[in-house]
CSV table of N, CA and C in Angstrom, one decimal:
chain,number,residue,atom,x,y,z
A,16,MET,N,223.3,-54.2,-49.6
A,16,MET,CA,223.6,-54.0,-48.3
A,16,MET,C,224.2,-52.7,-47.9
A,17,LYS,N,225.2,-52.2,-48.6
A,17,LYS,CA,225.8,-50.9,-48.4
A,17,LYS,C,224.8,-49.8,-48.5
A,18,THR,N,223.9,-49.9,-49.5
A,18,THR,CA,222.9,-48.9,-49.6
A,18,THR,C,221.9,-48.9,-48.4
A,19,CYS,N,221.5,-49.9,-48.0
A,19,CYS,CA,220.6,-50.0,-46.8
A,19,CYS,C,221.3,-49.5,-45.6
A,20,VAL,N,222.5,-49.8,-45.4
A,20,VAL,CA,223.2,-49.2,-44.1
A,20,VAL,C,223.4,-47.8,-44.3
A,21,ALA,N,223.8,-47.3,-45.4
A,21,ALA,CA,224.0,-45.9,-45.7
A,21,ALA,C,222.7,-45.1,-45.5
A,22,VAL,N,221.6,-45.7,-46.0
A,22,VAL,CA,220.3,-45.0,-46.0
A,22,VAL,C,219.9,-44.9,-44.4
A,23,VAL,N,220.0,-45.9,-43.7
A,23,VAL,CA,219.6,-45.8,-42.3
A,23,VAL,C,220.5,-44.8,-41.5
A,24,LEU,N,221.8,-44.9,-41.6
A,24,LEU,CA,222.7,-44.1,-41.0
A,24,LEU,C,222.4,-42.6,-41.3
A,25,LEU,N,222.3,-42.3,-42.6
A,25,LEU,CA,222.1,-40.9,-42.9
A,25,LEU,C,220.7,-40.5,-42.4
A,26,PHE,N,219.7,-41.4,-42.5
A,26,PHE,CA,218.4,-41.0,-42.1
A,26,PHE,C,218.3,-40.8,-40.6
A,27,PHE,N,218.8,-41.6,-39.9
A,27,PHE,CA,218.8,-41.3,-38.4
A,27,PHE,C,219.6,-40.1,-38.1
A,28,GLY,N,220.7,-39.9,-38.7
A,28,GLY,CA,221.5,-38.7,-38.3
A,28,GLY,C,220.9,-37.4,-38.6
A,29,GLY,N,220.2,-37.5,-39.9
A,29,GLY,CA,219.5,-36.2,-40.2
A,29,GLY,C,218.3,-35.9,-39.4
A,30,VAL,N,217.6,-36.9,-38.9
A,30,VAL,CA,216.4,-36.8,-38.1
A,30,VAL,C,216.9,-36.3,-36.6
A,31,CYS,N,217.8,-37.0,-36.1
A,31,CYS,CA,218.3,-36.7,-34.7
A,31,CYS,C,218.9,-35.3,-34.7
A,32,PHE,N,219.7,-34.9,-35.5
A,32,PHE,CA,220.4,-33.6,-35.4
A,32,PHE,C,219.4,-32.5,-35.8
A,33,ALA,N,218.4,-32.9,-36.7
A,33,ALA,CA,217.5,-31.8,-37.1
A,33,ALA,C,216.5,-31.4,-36.1
A,34,GLN,N,216.3,-32.2,-35.1
A,34,GLN,CA,215.3,-32.0,-34.0
A,34,GLN,C,215.8,-31.1,-32.8
A,35,VAL,N,217.1,-30.8,-32.9
A,35,VAL,CA,217.7,-30.0,-31.8
A,35,VAL,C,218.3,-28.6,-32.3
A,36,SER,N,217.9,-27.6,-31.6
A,36,SER,CA,218.5,-26.3,-32.0
A,36,SER,C,220.0,-26.1,-31.5
A,37,PRO,N,220.7,-25.2,-31.9
A,37,PRO,CA,222.1,-25.1,-31.4
A,37,PRO,C,222.4,-25.0,-30.0
A,38,ASP,N,221.3,-24.5,-29.3
A,38,ASP,CA,221.4,-24.5,-27.8
A,38,ASP,C,221.0,-25.6,-27.1
A,39,GLY,N,220.6,-26.7,-27.9
A,39,GLY,CA,220.3,-28.0,-27.3
A,39,GLY,C,218.8,-28.3,-27.0
A,40,ARG,N,218.0,-27.2,-27.2
A,40,ARG,CA,216.6,-27.4,-27.0
A,40,ARG,C,215.8,-27.9,-28.2
A,41,PRO,N,214.7,-28.7,-28.0
A,41,PRO,CA,214.0,-29.2,-29.1
A,41,PRO,C,213.4,-28.0,-29.9
A,42,GLN,N,213.1,-28.1,-31.2
A,42,GLN,CA,212.6,-27.1,-32.0
A,42,GLN,C,211.1,-27.5,-32.2
A,43,ASN,N,210.2,-26.9,-31.5
A,43,ASN,CA,208.8,-27.3,-31.6
A,43,ASN,C,207.9,-26.1,-32.0
A,44,HIS,N,208.5,-24.8,-32.1
A,44,HIS,CA,207.7,-23.6,-32.4
A,44,HIS,C,207.4,-23.6,-33.8
A,45,ALA,N,206.2,-23.7,-34.2
A,45,ALA,CA,205.7,-23.5,-35.6
A,45,ALA,C,204.8,-22.3,-35.8
A,46,ALA,N,205.1,-21.5,-36.8
A,46,ALA,CA,204.2,-20.3,-37.0
A,46,ALA,C,202.9,-20.7,-37.7
A,47,TYR,N,203.0,-21.8,-38.4
A,47,TYR,CA,201.9,-22.3,-39.2
A,47,TYR,C,201.6,-23.8,-38.9
A,48,PRO,N,200.3,-24.2,-38.9
A,48,PRO,CA,200.0,-25.7,-38.6
A,48,PRO,C,200.8,-26.5,-39.7
A,49,GLU,N,201.2,-27.7,-39.3
A,49,GLU,CA,202.0,-28.6,-40.1
A,49,GLU,C,201.4,-28.9,-41.6
A,50,ALA,N,199.9,-29.1,-41.4
A,50,ALA,CA,199.2,-29.4,-42.7
A,50,ALA,C,199.3,-28.1,-43.6
A,51,GLU,N,199.2,-27.0,-43.1
A,51,GLU,CA,199.2,-25.8,-43.9
A,51,GLU,C,200.6,-25.6,-44.5
A,52,ALA,N,201.6,-25.8,-43.8
A,52,ALA,CA,203.0,-25.6,-44.2
A,52,ALA,C,203.2,-26.7,-45.4
A,53,ALA,N,202.9,-27.9,-45.1
A,53,ALA,CA,203.0,-29.0,-46.1
A,53,ALA,C,202.3,-28.7,-47.3
A,54,ALA,N,201.2,-28.1,-47.3
A,54,ALA,CA,200.4,-27.9,-48.5
A,54,ALA,C,201.1,-26.7,-49.3
A,55,ALA,N,201.7,-25.8,-48.6
A,55,ALA,CA,202.4,-24.6,-49.3
A,55,ALA,C,203.6,-25.2,-50.1
A,56,TRP,N,204.4,-26.0,-49.3
A,56,TRP,CA,205.6,-26.7,-50.0
A,56,TRP,C,205.1,-27.6,-51.2
A,57,ARG,N,204.1,-28.3,-51.0
A,57,ARG,CA,203.7,-29.3,-52.1
A,57,ARG,C,203.3,-28.3,-53.3
A,58,GLY,N,202.6,-27.3,-53.0
A,58,GLY,CA,202.3,-26.3,-54.1
A,58,GLY,C,203.4,-25.9,-54.8
A,59,LEU,N,204.6,-25.6,-54.1
A,59,LEU,CA,205.8,-25.1,-54.8
A,59,LEU,C,206.4,-26.2,-55.6
A,60,ALA,N,206.4,-27.4,-55.1
A,60,ALA,CA,206.9,-28.6,-55.9
A,60,ALA,C,206.1,-28.7,-57.1
A,61,ALA,N,204.8,-28.7,-57.0
A,61,ALA,CA,203.9,-28.8,-58.2
A,61,ALA,C,204.2,-27.7,-59.2
A,62,SER,N,204.6,-26.5,-58.7
A,62,SER,CA,204.8,-25.4,-59.7
A,62,SER,C,206.2,-25.8,-60.5
A,63,TYR,N,207.1,-26.3,-59.8
A,63,TYR,CA,208.4,-26.7,-60.5
A,63,TYR,C,208.1,-27.7,-61.5
A,64,VAL,N,207.3,-28.7,-61.2
A,64,VAL,CA,206.9,-29.7,-62.2
A,64,VAL,C,206.1,-29.3,-63.2
A,65,ARG,N,205.1,-28.3,-63.0
A,65,ARG,CA,204.4,-27.7,-64.1
A,65,ARG,C,205.3,-26.9,-65.0
A,66,LYS,N,206.2,-26.2,-64.5
A,66,LYS,CA,207.2,-25.5,-65.4
A,66,LYS,C,208.0,-26.5,-66.1
A,67,ALA,N,208.5,-27.4,-65.6
A,67,ALA,CA,209.4,-28.4,-66.3
A,67,ALA,C,208.5,-29.1,-67.4
A,68,LEU,N,207.2,-29.3,-67.2
A,68,LEU,CA,206.3,-29.8,-68.3
A,68,LEU,C,206.2,-28.9,-69.4
A,69,LYS,N,206.0,-27.6,-69.0
A,69,LYS,CA,205.8,-26.5,-70.1
A,69,LYS,C,207.2,-26.4,-70.9
A,70,ASP,N,208.3,-26.3,-70.1
A,70,ASP,CA,209.5,-26.1,-70.8
A,70,ASP,C,210.2,-27.3,-71.4
A,71,GLN,N,209.3,-28.5,-71.2
A,71,GLN,CA,209.9,-29.7,-71.7
A,71,GLN,C,211.2,-30.1,-71.2
A,72,THR,N,211.5,-29.8,-69.8
A,72,THR,CA,212.7,-30.2,-69.3
A,72,THR,C,212.7,-31.4,-68.3
A,73,LEU,N,211.6,-32.1,-68.3
A,73,LEU,CA,211.6,-33.4,-67.6
A,73,LEU,C,212.6,-34.3,-68.3
A,74,ASP,N,213.4,-35.0,-67.5
A,74,ASP,CA,214.3,-36.0,-68.1
A,74,ASP,C,213.5,-37.2,-68.8
A,75,LYS,N,213.9,-37.5,-69.9
A,75,LYS,CA,213.2,-38.5,-70.7
A,75,LYS,C,214.0,-39.8,-70.9
A,76,ASN,N,215.1,-39.9,-70.2
A,76,ASN,CA,215.9,-41.2,-70.3
A,76,ASN,C,215.4,-42.3,-69.5
A,77,PRO,N,214.7,-43.3,-70.3
A,77,PRO,CA,214.1,-44.4,-69.5
A,77,PRO,C,214.9,-45.1,-68.5
A,78,THR,N,216.1,-45.4,-68.9
A,78,THR,CA,217.1,-46.1,-68.2
A,78,THR,C,217.5,-45.3,-66.9
A,79,LEU,N,217.7,-44.1,-67.1
A,79,LEU,CA,218.0,-43.3,-65.8
A,79,LEU,C,216.9,-43.1,-64.9
A,80,ASN,N,215.7,-42.9,-65.5
A,80,ASN,CA,214.4,-42.8,-64.6
A,80,ASN,C,214.1,-44.1,-63.9
A,81,ALA,N,214.4,-45.2,-64.6
A,81,ALA,CA,214.1,-46.5,-63.9
A,81,ALA,C,215.0,-46.7,-62.8
A,82,ARG,N,216.3,-46.3,-63.0
A,82,ARG,CA,217.3,-46.5,-61.9
A,82,ARG,C,216.8,-45.6,-60.7
A,83,VAL,N,216.5,-44.3,-61.0
A,83,VAL,CA,216.1,-43.4,-60.0
A,83,VAL,C,214.9,-43.9,-59.1
A,84,ASP,N,214.0,-44.5,-60.0
A,84,ASP,CA,212.8,-45.0,-59.3
A,84,ASP,C,213.1,-46.2,-58.3
A,85,THR,N,214.0,-47.1,-58.8
A,85,THR,CA,214.4,-48.2,-58.0
A,85,THR,C,215.1,-47.8,-56.7
A,86,VAL,N,216.1,-46.8,-56.8
A,86,VAL,CA,216.7,-46.4,-55.7
A,86,VAL,C,215.8,-45.7,-54.8
A,87,MET,N,214.9,-44.9,-55.3
A,87,MET,CA,213.9,-44.1,-54.5
A,87,MET,C,213.0,-45.1,-53.8
A,88,ALA,N,212.5,-46.2,-54.3
A,88,ALA,CA,211.8,-47.2,-53.7
A,88,ALA,C,212.5,-47.9,-52.6
A,89,ALA,N,213.7,-48.1,-52.8
A,89,ALA,CA,214.6,-48.8,-51.6
A,89,ALA,C,214.6,-47.7,-50.5
A,90,VAL,N,214.9,-46.5,-50.8
A,90,VAL,CA,215.0,-45.5,-49.7
A,90,VAL,C,213.7,-45.4,-49.0
A,91,GLY,N,212.6,-45.4,-49.8
A,91,GLY,CA,211.2,-45.2,-49.2
A,91,GLY,C,210.8,-46.4,-48.2
A,92,ALA,N,211.3,-47.7,-48.7
A,92,ALA,CA,211.1,-48.8,-47.9
A,92,ALA,C,211.8,-48.7,-46.7
A,93,ALA,N,213.0,-48.2,-46.7
A,93,ALA,CA,213.9,-48.1,-45.5
A,93,ALA,C,213.2,-47.0,-44.5
A,94,VAL,N,212.7,-46.0,-45.1
A,94,VAL,CA,212.0,-45.0,-44.2
A,94,VAL,C,210.8,-45.6,-43.5
A,95,ALA,N,210.0,-46.3,-44.3
A,95,ALA,CA,208.8,-46.9,-43.8
A,95,ALA,C,209.0,-47.8,-42.5
A,96,THR,N,210.3,-48.5,-42.6
A,96,THR,CA,210.6,-49.4,-41.5
A,96,THR,C,211.0,-48.6,-40.2
A,97,VAL,N,211.5,-47.3,-40.2
A,97,VAL,CA,211.9,-46.6,-39.0
A,97,VAL,C,211.1,-45.5,-38.7
A,98,ASP,N,210.1,-45.2,-39.5
A,98,ASP,CA,209.1,-44.2,-39.1
A,98,ASP,C,207.8,-44.7,-39.6
A,99,LEU,N,206.9,-45.1,-38.7
A,99,LEU,CA,205.6,-45.6,-39.2
A,99,LEU,C,204.6,-44.6,-39.9
A,100,ARG,N,204.9,-43.3,-39.6
A,100,ARG,CA,204.1,-42.3,-40.3
A,100,ARG,C,204.3,-42.4,-41.8
A,101,PHE,N,205.3,-43.1,-42.3
A,101,PHE,CA,205.6,-43.1,-43.7
A,101,PHE,C,205.4,-44.6,-44.2
A,102,ALA,N,204.7,-45.4,-43.5
A,102,ALA,CA,204.6,-46.8,-43.8
A,102,ALA,C,203.9,-47.0,-45.2
A,103,ASN,N,202.8,-46.2,-45.4
A,103,ASN,CA,202.0,-46.4,-46.7
A,103,ASN,C,202.4,-45.3,-47.6
A,104,SER,N,203.6,-44.7,-47.5
A,104,SER,CA,204.0,-43.6,-48.5
A,104,SER,C,204.5,-44.2,-49.8
A,105,SER,N,204.3,-43.5,-50.9
A,105,SER,CA,205.0,-43.7,-52.0
A,105,SER,C,205.9,-42.6,-52.4
A,106,TRP,N,207.2,-42.8,-52.1
A,106,TRP,CA,208.1,-41.8,-52.4
A,106,TRP,C,208.5,-41.7,-54.0
A,107,LYS,N,208.6,-40.5,-54.4
A,107,LYS,CA,208.9,-40.5,-56.0
A,107,LYS,C,210.0,-39.4,-56.0
A,108,ALA,N,210.9,-39.5,-57.0
A,108,ALA,CA,212.0,-38.6,-57.4
A,108,ALA,C,211.7,-38.3,-58.9
A,109,ILE,N,211.7,-37.1,-59.1
A,109,ILE,CA,211.4,-36.5,-60.4
A,109,ILE,C,212.7,-35.8,-61.0
A,110,LEU,N,213.2,-36.3,-62.0
A,110,LEU,CA,214.3,-35.7,-62.7
A,110,LEU,C,213.9,-34.4,-63.6
A,111,ILE,N,214.6,-33.3,-63.4
A,111,ILE,CA,214.4,-32.2,-64.1
A,111,ILE,C,215.7,-31.6,-64.6
A,112,GLU,N,215.8,-31.3,-65.8
A,112,GLU,CA,217.1,-30.8,-66.5
A,112,GLU,C,217.3,-29.5,-65.9
A,113,GLU,N,218.5,-29.3,-65.5
A,113,GLU,CA,218.9,-28.0,-64.9
A,113,GLU,C,217.9,-27.3,-64.0
A,114,PHE,N,217.6,-28.2,-63.0
A,114,PHE,CA,216.6,-27.8,-61.9
A,114,PHE,C,217.3,-26.7,-61.1
A,115,GLY,N,218.6,-26.8,-61.0
A,115,GLY,CA,219.4,-25.9,-60.3
A,115,GLY,C,219.5,-26.0,-58.9
A,116,HIS,N,219.0,-26.9,-58.2
A,116,HIS,CA,219.1,-27.1,-56.8
A,116,HIS,C,219.7,-28.4,-56.4
A,117,GLY,N,220.3,-29.2,-57.3
A,117,GLY,CA,220.8,-30.5,-57.0
A,117,GLY,C,219.7,-31.5,-56.7
A,118,ALA,N,219.2,-31.3,-55.4
A,118,ALA,CA,218.0,-32.1,-55.1
A,118,ALA,C,217.2,-31.4,-53.9
A,119,ALA,N,216.0,-31.4,-54.0
A,119,ALA,CA,215.2,-30.8,-53.0
A,119,ALA,C,214.0,-31.7,-52.6
A,120,ALA,N,213.8,-31.8,-51.4
A,120,ALA,CA,212.6,-32.6,-50.8
A,120,ALA,C,211.4,-31.7,-50.4
A,121,PHE,N,210.2,-32.4,-50.7
A,121,PHE,CA,209.1,-31.6,-50.4
A,121,PHE,C,208.1,-32.6,-49.7
A,122,PRO,N,207.2,-32.0,-48.8
A,122,PRO,CA,206.2,-32.8,-48.2
A,122,PRO,C,205.4,-33.5,-49.2
A,123,GLY,N,204.8,-34.6,-49.0
A,123,GLY,CA,204.2,-35.3,-50.0
A,123,GLY,C,205.0,-36.3,-50.6
A,124,GLU,N,206.1,-36.7,-50.0
A,124,GLU,CA,207.1,-37.7,-50.5
A,124,GLU,C,207.6,-37.5,-51.8
A,125,THR,N,208.0,-36.3,-52.2
A,125,THR,CA,208.5,-35.9,-53.5
A,125,THR,C,209.8,-35.3,-53.4
A,126,ILE,N,210.8,-35.9,-54.2
A,126,ILE,CA,212.1,-35.3,-54.3
A,126,ILE,C,212.3,-34.9,-55.9
A,127,LEU,N,212.7,-33.6,-56.0
A,127,LEU,CA,213.0,-33.1,-57.2
A,127,LEU,C,214.5,-33.2,-57.4
A,128,VAL,N,215.0,-33.7,-58.5
A,128,VAL,CA,216.4,-33.9,-58.8
A,128,VAL,C,216.9,-33.1,-60.1
A,129,ASP,N,218.0,-32.6,-59.9
A,129,ASP,CA,218.6,-31.9,-61.2
A,129,ASP,C,219.3,-33.1,-61.9
A,130,ALA,N,218.7,-33.3,-63.1
A,130,ALA,CA,219.3,-34.4,-63.9
A,130,ALA,C,220.6,-34.2,-64.3
A,131,LYS,N,221.1,-33.0,-64.7
A,131,LYS,CA,222.3,-32.6,-65.2
A,131,LYS,C,223.4,-32.8,-64.0
A,132,PHE,N,223.0,-32.5,-62.7
A,132,PHE,CA,223.7,-32.6,-61.6
A,132,PHE,C,224.1,-34.1,-61.4
A,133,MET,N,223.1,-34.9,-61.6
A,133,MET,CA,223.2,-36.4,-61.4
A,133,MET,C,224.2,-36.9,-62.4
A,134,ARG,N,224.0,-36.6,-63.6
A,134,ARG,CA,224.8,-37.1,-64.7
A,134,ARG,C,226.2,-36.6,-64.6
A,135,THR,N,226.4,-35.4,-64.3
A,135,THR,CA,227.7,-34.8,-64.2
A,135,THR,C,228.6,-35.4,-63.1
A,136,LEU,N,227.9,-35.8,-62.0
A,136,LEU,CA,228.6,-36.4,-60.8
A,136,LEU,C,228.7,-37.9,-61.1
A,137,GLN,N,228.1,-38.5,-62.1
A,137,GLN,CA,228.0,-39.8,-62.3
A,137,GLN,C,227.9,-40.7,-61.1
A,138,LEU,N,226.7,-40.4,-60.4
A,138,LEU,CA,226.5,-41.0,-59.2
A,138,LEU,C,226.0,-42.6,-59.3
A,139,ASN,N,226.7,-43.4,-58.4
A,139,ASN,CA,226.3,-44.8,-58.4
A,139,ASN,C,225.0,-44.9,-57.5
A,140,ASP,N,224.4,-46.0,-57.4
A,140,ASP,CA,223.2,-46.3,-56.7
A,140,ASP,C,223.4,-46.0,-55.1
A,141,ASP,N,224.6,-46.3,-54.6
A,141,ASP,CA,224.7,-45.9,-53.2
A,141,ASP,C,224.7,-44.4,-52.9
A,142,GLU,N,225.5,-43.7,-53.8
A,142,GLU,CA,225.6,-42.3,-53.7
A,142,GLU,C,224.3,-41.7,-53.9
A,143,LEU,N,223.6,-42.1,-54.9
A,143,LEU,CA,222.1,-41.6,-55.1
A,143,LEU,C,221.2,-41.9,-53.8
A,144,ALA,N,221.4,-43.0,-53.3
A,144,ALA,CA,220.6,-43.4,-52.1
A,144,ALA,C,220.9,-42.4,-50.9
A,145,LEU,N,222.2,-42.0,-50.8
A,145,LEU,CA,222.6,-41.1,-49.8
A,145,LEU,C,222.0,-39.8,-50.0
A,146,ILE,N,222.0,-39.3,-51.2
A,146,ILE,CA,221.3,-38.0,-51.4
A,146,ILE,C,219.8,-38.0,-51.2
A,147,PHE,N,219.2,-39.1,-51.6
A,147,PHE,CA,217.7,-39.3,-51.4
A,147,PHE,C,217.5,-39.3,-49.9
A,148,SER,N,218.3,-40.1,-49.3
A,148,SER,CA,218.1,-40.3,-47.7
A,148,SER,C,218.2,-38.8,-47.0
A,149,HIS,N,219.3,-38.1,-47.4
A,149,HIS,CA,219.3,-36.8,-46.9
A,149,HIS,C,218.2,-35.9,-47.1
A,150,GLU,N,217.6,-36.0,-48.2
A,150,GLU,CA,216.4,-35.2,-48.6
A,150,GLU,C,215.3,-35.7,-47.8
A,151,VAL,N,215.1,-37.0,-47.7
A,151,VAL,CA,214.0,-37.6,-47.0
A,151,VAL,C,214.0,-37.2,-45.6
A,152,ALA,N,215.1,-37.2,-45.0
A,152,ALA,CA,215.3,-36.7,-43.6
A,152,ALA,C,214.8,-35.4,-43.3
A,153,HIS,N,215.0,-34.4,-44.3
A,153,HIS,CA,214.2,-33.2,-44.1
A,153,HIS,C,212.9,-33.2,-44.0
A,154,VAL,N,212.2,-34.1,-44.8
A,154,VAL,CA,210.7,-34.2,-44.7
A,154,VAL,C,210.3,-34.9,-43.4
A,155,VAL,N,211.0,-35.9,-43.0
A,155,VAL,CA,210.7,-36.7,-41.8
A,155,VAL,C,210.9,-35.7,-40.6
A,156,ALA,N,211.9,-34.9,-40.6
A,156,ALA,CA,212.2,-34.0,-39.4
A,156,ALA,C,211.2,-32.8,-39.4
A,157,GLY,N,210.5,-32.6,-40.4
A,157,GLY,CA,209.5,-31.5,-40.4
A,157,GLY,C,210.2,-30.1,-40.7
A,158,HIS,N,211.2,-30.1,-41.5
A,158,HIS,CA,211.9,-28.8,-41.8
A,158,HIS,C,211.1,-27.9,-42.7
A,159,ALA,N,210.0,-28.4,-43.3
A,159,ALA,CA,209.2,-27.5,-44.0
A,159,ALA,C,208.5,-26.5,-43.1
A,160,SER,N,208.0,-26.9,-42.0
A,160,SER,CA,207.3,-26.1,-41.0
A,160,SER,C,208.3,-25.2,-40.4
A,161,ALA,N,209.5,-25.7,-40.1
A,161,ALA,CA,210.6,-24.9,-39.4
A,161,ALA,C,211.0,-23.8,-40.3
A,162,LYS,N,211.1,-24.1,-41.6
A,162,LYS,CA,211.6,-23.1,-42.5
A,162,LYS,C,210.4,-22.1,-42.7
A,163,LEU,N,209.3,-22.4,-42.8
A,163,LEU,CA,208.2,-21.4,-42.9
A,163,LEU,C,208.2,-20.5,-41.7
A,164,SER,N,208.4,-21.2,-40.4
A,164,SER,CA,208.5,-20.3,-39.2
A,164,SER,C,209.5,-19.3,-39.3
A,165,PHE,N,210.7,-19.7,-39.8
A,165,PHE,CA,211.7,-18.8,-40.0
A,165,PHE,C,211.3,-17.7,-40.9
A,166,MET,N,210.7,-18.0,-42.0
A,166,MET,CA,210.3,-17.0,-43.0
A,166,MET,C,209.2,-16.1,-42.4
A,167,ALA,N,208.3,-16.6,-41.7
A,167,ALA,CA,207.4,-15.7,-41.0
A,167,ALA,C,208.0,-14.8,-40.0
A,168,GLU,N,208.9,-15.3,-39.3
A,168,GLU,CA,209.6,-14.5,-38.3
A,168,GLU,C,210.4,-13.2,-39.0
A,169,PHE,N,211.1,-13.7,-40.2
A,169,PHE,CA,211.8,-12.8,-40.9
A,169,PHE,C,211.0,-11.8,-41.6
A,170,LEU,N,209.8,-12.2,-42.1
A,170,LEU,CA,208.9,-11.2,-42.8
A,170,LEU,C,208.0,-10.4,-41.9
A,171,GLY,N,207.8,-11.1,-40.9
A,171,GLY,CA,206.7,-10.5,-39.8
A,171,GLY,C,205.4,-11.3,-40.0
A,172,LYS,N,205.1,-12.1,-38.9
A,172,LYS,CA,203.9,-12.9,-39.1
A,172,LYS,C,202.6,-12.1,-39.5
A,173,GLU,N,202.5,-10.9,-38.9
A,173,GLU,CA,201.3,-10.1,-39.2
A,173,GLU,C,201.2,-9.6,-40.6
A,174,LYS,N,202.3,-9.7,-41.4
A,174,LYS,CA,202.3,-9.4,-42.8
A,174,LYS,C,202.0,-10.6,-43.8
A,175,VAL,N,202.2,-11.8,-43.2
A,175,VAL,CA,202.0,-13.0,-44.1
A,175,VAL,C,201.1,-14.0,-43.1
A,176,PRO,N,199.9,-13.8,-43.3
A,176,PRO,CA,198.9,-14.5,-42.4
A,176,PRO,C,198.8,-16.1,-42.7
A,177,ASN,N,199.3,-16.4,-43.8
A,177,ASN,CA,199.2,-17.9,-44.1
A,177,ASN,C,200.6,-18.5,-44.6
A,178,ALA,N,200.8,-19.7,-44.6
A,178,ALA,CA,202.0,-20.3,-45.0
A,178,ALA,C,202.3,-20.1,-46.5
A,179,ARG,N,201.2,-20.3,-47.2
A,179,ARG,CA,201.4,-20.0,-48.7
A,179,ARG,C,202.0,-18.7,-49.1
A,180,THR,N,201.3,-17.6,-48.4
A,180,THR,CA,201.8,-16.3,-48.6
A,180,THR,C,203.2,-16.0,-48.1
A,181,ALA,N,203.6,-16.7,-47.0
A,181,ALA,CA,204.8,-16.5,-46.5
A,181,ALA,C,206.0,-17.1,-47.4
A,182,LEU,N,205.7,-18.3,-47.9
A,182,LEU,CA,206.6,-18.9,-48.9
A,182,LEU,C,206.7,-18.1,-50.2
A,183,LEU,N,205.6,-17.7,-50.8
A,183,LEU,CA,205.8,-16.9,-51.9
A,183,LEU,C,206.3,-15.6,-51.8
A,184,GLU,N,206.0,-14.9,-50.7
A,184,GLU,CA,206.6,-13.6,-50.5
A,184,GLU,C,208.1,-13.7,-50.2
A,185,PHE,N,208.5,-14.7,-49.4
A,185,PHE,CA,209.9,-14.9,-49.0
A,185,PHE,C,210.8,-15.3,-50.4
A,186,LEU,N,210.2,-16.1,-51.1
A,186,LEU,CA,210.8,-16.5,-52.4
A,186,LEU,C,210.9,-15.3,-53.4
A,187,ALA,N,210.0,-14.4,-53.4
A,187,ALA,CA,209.8,-13.4,-54.4
A,187,ALA,C,210.7,-12.2,-53.9
A,188,ASP,N,211.1,-12.0,-52.7
A,188,ASP,CA,211.9,-10.9,-52.2
A,188,ASP,C,213.3,-10.9,-52.9
A,189,ASP,N,213.4,-10.0,-53.8
A,189,ASP,CA,214.7,-9.9,-54.5
A,189,ASP,C,215.8,-9.5,-53.6
A,190,ASP,N,215.7,-8.8,-52.5
A,190,ASP,CA,216.7,-8.5,-51.6
A,190,ASP,C,217.4,-9.6,-50.7
A,191,LEU,N,216.8,-10.8,-50.9
A,191,LEU,CA,217.2,-12.0,-50.2
A,191,LEU,C,218.2,-12.8,-50.9
A,192,SER,N,218.4,-12.6,-52.3
A,192,SER,CA,219.3,-13.4,-53.0
A,192,SER,C,220.6,-12.9,-52.9
């Protein structure tokens, strides 16, 4: 029960606050169409997973992976009840050793999780559900498009004609780190 309540509260909080800019106006401006932005981010997630496969850094602990799958399924079911766009979604969390980002959500109902981060914190199921819910809220709120719009504005839209180019160029710019 605690997990469900925590999931719903964090999910609603993330969605509500994410939709409003600091000046109180809705954030609707997008430099790239939602589908294009989502495809660019899904490509980035896939590249992280391909690298983990190549480097053999996917977590292989069956007990930990089963636990993560169970918690992610519960969070996904909660999301489906509050946002019908995700009613038929199959959310997945993928554990990668030393991913370096804690956890990151991507369109396509995928969350990548740093397995070392999770083990170090010794997260229980409720705490794990909170992290997953927070990440899911980013996807539901459309932060992928908003972030790419920022990148396009920062880099110059004329310089980056599509979402994939904007994402790759922004991430490759050494001056930003």
